[in-house]
Amino acid sequence: MHADDLILISVDDHLVEPPDMFDDHTPAKWKDRFPRVERNDAGDDVWVFEGATIPNIGLNAVAGRPKEEYGIEPTAFDEIREGCWNVHERVKDMDAGGVLGSMNFPSFPAFSGRLFAACDDKDLALDVVRAYNDWHVDEWCGAYPDRFIPMGLPVLWDPELAAEEVRRLAKKGVHSLTFTENPYTLGYPSFHSDHWDPLWKAVCDTDTVLSIHLGSSGQLAITAPDAPVDVMITLQPMNIAYAAADLLWSRIPKQFPDIRIALSEGGTGWIPYFLDRADRTYDMHHLWTGQDFGDQRPSDIFRKHFLTCFIADPVGVGLRDEIGIDNIAWELDYPHSDSSWPFAPEELAEVAEGVPDADLHKMGYENAMRWYHWDPFANGRTREESTVGALREKARGHDVTTKSYDKGRREKHVGIEIGKLAPTA
Amino acid sequence: MHADDLILISVDDHLVEPPDMFDDHTPAKWKDRFPRVERNDAGDDVWVFEGATIPNIGLNAVAGRPKEEYGIEPTAFDEIREGCWNVHERVKDMDAGGVLGSMNFPSFPAFSGRLFAACDDKDLALDVVRAYNDWHVDEWCGAYPDRFIPMGLPVLWDPELAAEEVRRLAKKGVHSLTFTENPYTLGYPSFHSDHWDPLWKAVCDTDTVLSIHLGSSGQLAITAPDAPVDVMITLQPMNIAYAAADLLWSRIPKQFPDIRIALSEGGTGWIPYFLDRADRTYDMHHLWTGQDFGDQRPSDIFRKHFLTCFIADPVGVGLRDEIGIDNIAWELDYPHSDSSWPFAPEELAEVAEGVPDADLHKMGYENAMRWYHWDPFANGRTREESTVGALREKARGHDVTTKSYDKGRREKHVGIEIGKLAPTA
């Protein structure tokens, strides 16, 4: 298929929260304690909340920037592309990149909202989570409901309150909850406890997908403190196999047969090996470990419950039938460094050369629509006006380059170590 | 190819050290301090060394046992198959399993010999490592030099002494050194330091392969203390991707262009995804991370330096050209629980249906011979008498079943937790 003819919904992008996001969502009593943006002495814009200071990392907002300027130093809003934090500019960037729909993970609260969960005052924390979700759903996604798949942040410290928030959001049309790869490593009971059952029941009742983003365990894939950062970048997606195995063998699919989980930014090419390994583990070991899937095998369980996600993964596209053609969704990863924006459609068309149109439509947008119960065509939008070619036509003249860093400011940050940064995942 | 016509060399099996192994290798001054076997009150045979007690775990010696009896409890020598620890019985089991050649990893010292490295008296430790290696090379492999690929244990605490031992062993024809997935997690400088350079130089000078077995980082792939053991079993092979990435991006292939590394029991089906991911990481990031492979890419570096290993991996066999047909070697994993002994040839023939004979010979035995500089045909043995069918003909009547556990003894161990066991890897 020619890149222009693709229709693309991305199930994994990122937003950088704008400084004014809480303006209309802050209860009067928390006026001085809600998260706020400050500019520090180094010239970085940082979020400040209850004693914590969270910078926005350069690598998390590189869209449009030359690769030589990628890096992990903190940045300021006026140094990054406006599409990162301004929804109107974002939609223009989506048009220029040929992308119809997008689901946006959070930045400063960390993927599972653990920054808010770390707040000792749980009344404050709950109001912040709700305010974040209201802003995200009503303002960010609400500005362009046919362009954004809405997603909620969890109330991580209380499964009953988490369930309540999921039900509240579902009434607003939300069917995605960003969650952690491993609650145990965040200090909570594991996926093997019954602690989370109220939440699992709520996501099943409301057809909500647990969207588990790589890195959301709070643990980076680091082999040694002196390992080059390339090691971590290489390993991070496959690291989500830990979450896949942990959930696959847990009581959750057995007790909650409607549970659905997305392995966001996890890649797809390793999945066939993983499924074969899980099946072999079952065949060789279940008689002593006590696992029992009845007349099914682990790979059947996986295909029932898991969505896999890829940016540009020739191995996974080639093995799509071994993964399950209904279990694969494309993603853009804008504005992060793994994204090929604005050339992602060309990249996908090349990777998927020879793939039948029907398969490419499933991976490109239909699976995303079905898994997330989200229909951009519900209010009259047509597929013809939603192709890569049609969207780009609309965006003609939109500048896709991003201005360079101020070199002097950047040099102040040279040598910063990734382990020293505040939570980014 | 019919299973009977295969020729098989396994690059990953395991031996259980017999109680008398040190009898002819103990210097007089260490008579009372060398490792010895004791039977404890529970009836288990355990190795005792300098205050440490190391049981032999049931799962490490299940060959011939019904799957219902697999488990992680400690065992006694008379409870496990004699082929685990008696080289003459082992060769009969190899014949019955159709396997010509075999490389045997250690059990009680852990894969990288870290039990000995933990000994405070380094004079004693060095003599134990040398004695272990002499026994392994001269007695175990020496009894049937055309059936065993010899492998050395490293002197883990001293790179100069380690280099010296590698050179000493090379003079005996040894071209394999068992090593750790990650020295950093064992408390030593990482692969990114220059600490190990004398050892890297020695293995390059002597054409010795670093054979890195899964689990040799000393860290099991455990997601949470209450996770079912199936999670760990599923993840353990792919976990070796950490070592692959760590070494691939390290200074070692750049500084020591003759270094060769085997990812033992690591599987193969995930490798094409891993290589694509490494190449993408290079393309997207090397301009800021500073990695430089000249006119090559990470996948080229990988194929030059790494051997991948599989037991029965339909995904990997299907993707053999994406991995590199010269970079794949078959393994049996006798007597561990992932092995299909004595039916492994039938399993391989099924997995490799339709694979050209030339490819199957490379994966089945030729790559193992070349990588490990080991030639079972050097002294007159023919290929015709080395096929699965010919070996099995020789072993006709050999009993491949293993007697059941004593149920009463076994029940004493029910509920034992894997985390409480002494180092097994």
CSV table of N, CA and C in Angstrom, one decimal, chain A residues 81 119 142 265 412 418:
chain,number,residue,atom,x,y,z
A,81,ARG,N,9.3,21.6,20.8
A,81,ARG,CA,8.3,21.8,19.8
A,81,ARG,C,6.9,22.0,20.5
A,119,CYS,N,2.5,11.2,47.2
A,119,CYS,CA,2.1,12.3,48.0
A,119,CYS,C,1.4,11.8,49.3
A,142,GLY,N,-10.8,16.5,24.5
A,142,GLY,CA,-12.1,17.2,24.2
A,142,GLY,C,-12.1,18.2,23.1
A,265,GLU,N,4.5,0.3,23.5
A,265,GLU,CA,5.9,0.5,23.0
A,265,GLU,C,6.7,-0.8,23.3
A,412,LYS,N,25.7,23.6,29.7
A,412,LYS,CA,25.6,23.6,31.2
A,412,LYS,C,25.2,22.2,31.6
A,418,ILE,N,21.7,9.7,33.6
A,418,ILE,CA,20.3,9.3,33.5
A,418,ILE,C,19.8,8.9,34.8
